[in-house]
Amino acid sequence: MSVQPISAADAIARLQEFDTIIDARSESEHAEDRFPGAINWPSLDDAQRHEVGTLYKQVSPFEARKRGAALVAANISRHIEREVMDKPKGWKPLVYCWRGGQRSGSLSLVLGQIGFRVHIIEGGYKAFRAAVLQQIPELAARLHYRVICGPTGAGKTRLLHALAAEGAQVLDLEGLANHRSSVLGVIPGVPQPTQKRFDTLVWEKLRSFDPARPVFVESESKKVGNVAVPESLMAAMRASECLRLELPVEERVALLMEDYDFFVKDPEFFCKRLEALTQIRGKAVVEGWQALVRTGQVEPVVRELLDSHYDPGYAASTARNFRRFAEADVLSPSTRSAEDMRQLATSLRGR
């Protein structure tokens, strides 16, 4: 038998050594957040955890442990039949659960008895989470950022995507958060990650970057939808070099109509999102916008949102939060087109 405990920090540093990373927690725990690249082999699934927990409280710990043992044994058997029969003797898995206790211990014991060299994370996911939170400030501080600023519709995300395509290092926080980072930024049918998952995704990106090269990032606020940007990263971004992206108003309106086409396709969804502006803009104004949207007049509403909601105070707000905004180089592509963004990205990479 070969089961070796390993700290979360050592596991992170040695990730490439493991053939498979196995999360022995339930499917909901796995969905909330997980170790990079982990696959889910629940020792107990959600329903079974509930069943055993109920037995523990209503009958006795002894009866709960008996039932839990039977369920865990059956689940481990299914995992082995499904996933392990074709593995060579040299297969090297890394296993964890919530705190490195019975769920990962049971699976590791069986795999070790087979003859595999198994590593189990001491402290489980809880220790991994602590390591992530500890490392984010260190990772954020070692990088040099170039912050792309610009009013709504200027094409900041398009430029980030063009930069990534050109091989630049890009931190797309909105992409990681599945949100467009405004009151209207919900993407229909695409849920946001949990805060824990978002933190891990940010951590993964930060640790992948070369400190010798700049990281391009958009000038986000502290929250992207329902998730918060780590404070240390936010502080580093706000102290960094800024670039100011500008587009003519007509191009900005057209860009928003393209990038938020789901508002055009689903007017009622747009109307529902507009309700969030009632407290700021007033009921009469919002109802007027909704009436226009319902008659197919989305473009005038987008234009008015820029004029009356997004643009006023933009420069002052950005200057207040990003201290080097006043000295930012101005980037002025002629159009919102992919080719113009590509050319701009190419020029930025050469600077």
Coordinates of C-alpha atoms in Angstrom, one line a residue:
M1 CA 0.0 0.0 0.0
S2 CA 1.2 3.5 -0.8
V3 CA -0.8 6.5 0.5
Q4 CA 1.3 9.6 1.2
P5 CA -0.1 12.7 2.8
I6 CA 0.9 16.0 1.1
S7 CA 0.3 19.6 2.1
A8 CA -2.0 21.8 -0.1
A9 CA 0.9 24.1 -0.9
D10 CA 3.2 21.2 -1.9
A11 CA 0.4 19.7 -4.0
I12 CA -0.1 23.0 -5.8
A13 CA 3.7 23.3 -6.5
R14 CA 3.8 19.7 -7.8
L15 CA 0.6 19.6 -9.8
Q16 CA 2.3 18.3 -13.0
E17 CA 3.5 15.2 -11.2
F18 CA -0.1 13.8 -10.8
D19 CA -1.9 11.9 -13.5
T20 CA -5.4 12.5 -12.0
I21 CA -6.7 14.9 -9.3
I22 CA -9.7 13.3 -7.6
D23 CA -12.3 15.3 -5.6
A24 CA -14.0 12.9 -3.3
R25 CA -16.6 15.4 -2.2
S26 CA -20.2 15.6 -3.3
E27 CA -21.2 17.0 -6.7
S28 CA -22.5 20.3 -5.2
E29 CA -19.3 20.8 -3.3
H30 CA -17.3 20.1 -6.4
A31 CA -19.4 22.6 -8.4
E32 CA -18.9 25.3 -5.8
D33 CA -15.1 25.2 -6.3
R34 CA -12.4 22.7 -6.8
F35 CA -8.7 22.0 -7.2
P36 CA -7.4 22.9 -10.8
G37 CA -8.2 20.1 -13.2
A38 CA -10.0 18.0 -10.5
I39 CA -12.6 15.4 -11.5
N40 CA -15.4 14.4 -9.2
W41 CA -15.6 10.9 -7.7
P42 CA -18.1 11.4 -4.8
S43 CA -17.6 9.1 -1.8
L44 CA -21.1 10.2 -0.9
D45 CA -23.3 12.2 -3.3
D46 CA -25.6 15.0 -2.1
A47 CA -28.6 12.8 -1.5
Q48 CA -26.5 10.2 0.4
R49 CA -24.9 12.9 2.5
H50 CA -28.3 14.1 3.5
E51 CA -29.5 10.6 4.3
V52 CA -26.5 9.9 6.5
G53 CA -26.7 13.3 8.2
T54 CA -30.4 12.7 9.0
L55 CA -29.5 9.2 10.5
Y56 CA -26.8 10.8 12.6
K57 CA -29.1 13.4 14.1
Q58 CA -32.4 11.4 14.4
V59 CA -31.1 7.8 15.1
S60 CA -27.5 7.5 16.2
P61 CA -23.9 8.2 15.0
F62 CA -23.3 4.4 15.0
E63 CA -26.2 3.7 12.6
A64 CA -25.1 6.7 10.4
R65 CA -21.6 5.3 10.2
K66 CA -22.8 1.9 9.2
R67 CA -25.0 3.3 6.4
G68 CA -22.3 5.7 5.3
A69 CA -19.8 2.9 5.1
A70 CA -22.1 0.8 2.9
L71 CA -22.7 3.8 0.6
V72 CA -19.1 4.8 0.4
A73 CA -18.0 1.2 -0.4
A74 CA -20.5 0.9 -3.2
N75 CA -19.6 4.3 -4.7
I76 CA -15.8 3.5 -4.6
S77 CA -16.5 0.2 -6.3
R78 CA -18.4 2.0 -9.1
H79 CA -15.6 4.5 -9.5
I80 CA -13.0 1.8 -9.8
E81 CA -15.0 -0.2 -12.3
R82 CA -15.6 2.9 -14.4
E83 CA -12.3 4.8 -14.1
V84 CA -9.5 2.6 -12.8
M85 CA -9.6 -0.8 -14.6
D86 CA -7.5 0.6 -17.5
K87 CA -4.9 2.4 -15.4
P88 CA -1.3 1.2 -15.4
K89 CA 0.5 0.4 -12.2
G90 CA 2.4 3.6 -12.4
W91 CA -0.8 5.8 -12.3
K92 CA -0.3 8.5 -9.7
P93 CA -3.5 10.1 -8.4
L94 CA -3.9 13.0 -6.0
V95 CA -7.0 12.7 -3.8
Y96 CA -8.8 15.2 -1.5
C97 CA -12.1 15.8 0.2
W98 CA -13.3 18.7 2.5
R99 CA -10.8 18.3 5.3
G100 CA -8.7 15.3 4.2
G101 CA -10.8 13.0 6.4
Q102 CA -12.9 9.9 5.9
R103 CA -14.2 10.5 2.3
S104 CA -10.7 10.9 0.7
G105 CA -9.2 8.5 3.2
S106 CA -11.5 5.7 2.2
L107 CA -10.9 6.1 -1.5
S108 CA -7.1 6.5 -1.0
L109 CA -7.0 3.4 1.1
V110 CA -8.6 1.2 -1.6
L111 CA -6.5 2.7 -4.4
G112 CA -3.3 2.2 -2.3
Q113 CA -4.2 -1.4 -1.5
I114 CA -4.5 -2.0 -5.3
G115 CA -0.9 -0.9 -5.5
F116 CA -1.2 2.7 -6.9
R117 CA 1.0 5.4 -5.4
V118 CA -1.7 7.7 -4.0
H119 CA -1.2 11.2 -2.5
I120 CA -3.8 12.7 -0.2
I121 CA -4.0 16.4 0.6
E122 CA -3.7 17.1 4.3
G123 CA -6.6 19.4 5.3
G124 CA -8.4 18.8 2.0
Y125 CA -10.1 21.5 0.0
K126 CA -10.2 23.7 3.1
A127 CA -6.4 23.8 3.1
F128 CA -6.4 24.4 -0.6
R129 CA -8.8 27.3 -0.2
A130 CA -6.5 28.9 2.5
A131 CA -3.5 28.5 0.2
V132 CA -5.3 30.2 -2.7
L133 CA -6.3 33.2 -0.5
Q134 CA -2.8 33.4 0.8
Q135 CA -1.1 33.3 -2.6
I136 CA -3.4 35.8 -4.5
P137 CA -1.8 38.9 -2.9
E138 CA 1.7 37.6 -3.6
L139 CA 0.8 36.7 -7.2
A140 CA -1.0 40.0 -7.8
A141 CA 1.9 42.1 -6.5
R142 CA 4.6 40.5 -8.7
L143 CA 2.9 41.5 -12.0
H144 CA 2.9 44.6 -14.1
Y145 CA -0.5 45.6 -15.4
R146 CA -1.7 47.8 -18.3
V147 CA -5.3 48.8 -17.5
I148 CA -7.6 49.4 -20.4
C149 CA -10.0 52.2 -19.5
G150 CA -12.8 53.6 -21.6
P151 CA -16.5 54.4 -21.5
T152 CA -19.2 51.8 -22.0
G153 CA -19.2 50.5 -25.6
A154 CA -15.6 51.6 -26.3
G155 CA -14.6 48.0 -27.1
K156 CA -12.5 47.2 -24.0
T157 CA -13.4 43.5 -24.0
R158 CA -12.9 43.3 -27.8
L159 CA -9.5 44.7 -27.4
L160 CA -8.6 42.3 -24.6
H161 CA -9.7 39.4 -26.9
A162 CA -7.6 40.8 -29.7
L163 CA -4.6 41.1 -27.4
A164 CA -5.1 37.5 -26.3
A165 CA -5.2 36.4 -29.9
E166 CA -1.9 38.2 -30.5
G167 CA -0.3 36.3 -27.7
A168 CA -0.4 39.0 -25.0
Q169 CA -1.0 38.1 -21.4
V170 CA -4.7 39.0 -20.6
L171 CA -6.7 38.9 -17.4
D172 CA -10.4 38.9 -18.5
L173 CA -12.2 39.3 -15.3
E174 CA -15.6 39.6 -16.9
G175 CA -15.0 36.4 -18.8
L176 CA -14.0 34.6 -15.6
A177 CA -17.1 36.1 -13.8
N178 CA -19.6 35.4 -16.7
H179 CA -20.8 38.9 -16.4
R180 CA -20.5 42.2 -18.4
S181 CA -19.9 44.2 -15.2
S182 CA -22.8 46.6 -15.1
V183 CA -26.4 46.7 -14.0
L184 CA -27.3 45.4 -17.4
G185 CA -24.4 42.9 -17.5
V186 CA -26.2 39.7 -16.8
I187 CA -25.7 37.1 -19.6
P188 CA -28.9 35.1 -20.0
G189 CA -28.6 31.4 -19.4
V190 CA -25.0 31.7 -18.1
P191 CA -24.8 31.6 -14.3
Q192 CA -21.9 33.3 -12.5
P193 CA -19.4 31.2 -10.6
T194 CA -19.5 31.2 -6.8
Q195 CA -17.1 33.6 -5.1
K196 CA -14.8 30.7 -4.2
R197 CA -14.8 29.5 -7.8
F198 CA -14.1 33.0 -9.1
D199 CA -11.2 33.4 -6.6
T200 CA -9.7 30.1 -7.8
L201 CA -10.1 31.1 -11.5
V202 CA -8.3 34.4 -10.8
W203 CA -5.6 32.6 -8.9
E204 CA -5.1 30.2 -11.7
K205 CA -4.7 33.0 -14.2
L206 CA -2.3 35.0 -12.0
R207 CA 0.0 32.1 -11.4
S208 CA 0.1 31.4 -15.2
F209 CA 1.5 34.8 -16.1
D210 CA 5.2 35.6 -16.7
P211 CA 6.1 38.6 -14.4
A212 CA 8.6 39.8 -17.0
R213 CA 5.7 40.6 -19.4
P214 CA 2.8 43.0 -18.9
V215 CA -0.7 41.8 -18.1
F216 CA -3.6 43.6 -19.9
V217 CA -6.8 44.0 -17.8
E218 CA -10.0 46.0 -18.0
S219 CA -10.7 48.8 -15.5
E220 CA -13.2 46.9 -13.5
S221 CA -15.0 48.1 -10.4
K222 CA -14.7 46.1 -7.1
K223 CA -17.5 43.8 -8.1
V224 CA -18.2 42.0 -11.4
G225 CA -21.9 41.2 -11.0
N226 CA -22.2 39.2 -7.8
V227 CA -18.5 38.3 -7.3
A228 CA -15.8 40.6 -5.8
V229 CA -12.4 41.1 -7.3
P230 CA -9.7 40.2 -4.7
E231 CA -8.8 43.4 -2.8
S232 CA -5.0 42.9 -3.4
L233 CA -5.6 42.6 -7.2
M234 CA -7.9 45.6 -7.2
A235 CA -5.2 47.7 -5.4
A236 CA -2.5 46.6 -7.8
M237 CA -4.7 47.5 -10.8
R238 CA -5.6 50.9 -9.5
A239 CA -2.0 51.8 -9.1
S240 CA -1.0 50.7 -12.6
E241 CA -0.4 52.3 -16.0
C242 CA -3.7 53.1 -17.8
L243 CA -4.6 53.1 -21.5
R244 CA -7.7 55.1 -22.6
L245 CA -9.7 53.5 -25.4
E246 CA -12.1 55.8 -27.3
L247 CA -14.6 55.2 -30.1
P248 CA -17.1 57.6 -31.8
V249 CA -20.5 57.4 -30.2
E250 CA -22.1 55.9 -33.4
E251 CA -19.5 53.0 -33.2
R252 CA -20.2 52.5 -29.5
V253 CA -23.9 52.3 -30.0
A254 CA -23.4 49.8 -32.8
L255 CA -21.0 47.8 -30.8
L256 CA -23.4 47.5 -27.9
M257 CA -26.2 46.4 -30.2
E258 CA -23.9 43.6 -31.4
D259 CA -22.5 42.5 -28.1
Y260 CA -25.8 42.7 -26.3
D261 CA -27.9 41.3 -29.1
F262 CA -29.8 39.1 -26.6
F263 CA -31.6 42.4 -25.5
V264 CA -32.7 42.9 -29.1
K265 CA -33.8 39.2 -29.4
D266 CA -35.6 39.2 -26.1
P267 CA -37.2 42.6 -25.4
E268 CA -38.9 41.4 -22.2
F269 CA -35.5 40.3 -20.7
F270 CA -34.2 43.8 -21.5
C271 CA -37.2 45.4 -19.9
K272 CA -36.7 43.4 -16.8
R273 CA -33.1 44.3 -16.5
L274 CA -34.0 48.0 -17.0
E275 CA -36.1 47.8 -13.8
A276 CA -32.8 47.8 -11.9
L277 CA -32.3 51.4 -12.9
T278 CA -35.7 52.6 -11.5
Q279 CA -34.2 53.9 -8.2
I280 CA -31.5 55.8 -10.0
R281 CA -33.3 57.1 -13.1
G282 CA -36.9 57.2 -11.9
K283 CA -40.0 55.1 -12.7
A284 CA -41.2 57.4 -15.5
V285 CA -37.9 57.3 -17.4
V286 CA -37.5 53.6 -17.1
E287 CA -41.1 52.9 -18.2
G288 CA -40.5 55.2 -21.2
W289 CA -37.4 53.1 -22.1
Q290 CA -39.4 49.9 -21.7
A291 CA -42.1 51.2 -23.9
L292 CA -39.6 51.9 -26.7
V293 CA -38.0 48.5 -26.3
R294 CA -41.3 46.8 -26.6
T295 CA -42.0 48.5 -29.9
G296 CA -38.6 47.4 -31.3
Q297 CA -36.8 50.8 -30.7
V298 CA -33.8 49.4 -28.8
E299 CA -31.1 51.6 -30.4
P300 CA -32.6 54.9 -29.1
V301 CA -32.7 53.4 -25.6
V302 CA -29.0 52.3 -25.9
R303 CA -28.0 55.8 -27.0
E304 CA -29.9 57.4 -24.1
L305 CA -28.4 55.0 -21.6
L306 CA -25.0 56.1 -22.7
D307 CA -25.9 59.8 -22.6
S308 CA -27.8 59.9 -19.3
H309 CA -26.6 56.9 -17.3
Y310 CA -23.2 55.6 -18.3
D311 CA -21.2 58.6 -19.6
P312 CA -21.9 61.3 -17.0
G313 CA -19.2 61.2 -14.5
Y314 CA -17.3 58.4 -16.2
A315 CA -13.9 60.3 -16.5
A316 CA -14.2 61.6 -12.9
S317 CA -15.0 58.2 -11.5
T318 CA -12.2 56.5 -13.4
A319 CA -9.7 59.2 -12.4
R320 CA -10.8 58.8 -8.8
N321 CA -10.2 55.0 -8.8
F322 CA -7.3 54.6 -11.2
R323 CA -4.6 57.1 -10.1
R324 CA -2.7 57.1 -13.4
F325 CA -5.7 57.6 -15.6
A326 CA -4.8 61.3 -16.2
E327 CA -1.6 60.3 -17.9
A328 CA -3.1 57.5 -20.0
D329 CA -2.2 57.2 -23.6
V330 CA -5.3 57.5 -25.8
L331 CA -6.2 54.7 -28.1
S332 CA -8.5 55.6 -31.0
P333 CA -9.3 52.9 -33.5
S334 CA -11.3 54.1 -36.4
T335 CA -14.0 51.5 -36.0
R336 CA -15.2 48.7 -33.7
S337 CA -14.2 46.1 -36.3
A338 CA -12.2 43.0 -35.4
E339 CA -9.5 44.1 -37.9
D340 CA -9.1 47.5 -36.3
M341 CA -8.9 45.9 -32.8
R342 CA -6.3 43.4 -34.1
Q343 CA -4.2 46.2 -35.5
L344 CA -4.4 48.1 -32.2
A345 CA -3.5 45.0 -30.3
T346 CA -0.5 44.4 -32.5
S347 CA 0.7 48.0 -31.9
L348 CA 0.3 47.6 -28.2
R349 CA 2.3 44.4 -28.1
G350 CA 5.1 46.2 -29.8
R351 CA 5.3 49.1 -27.3

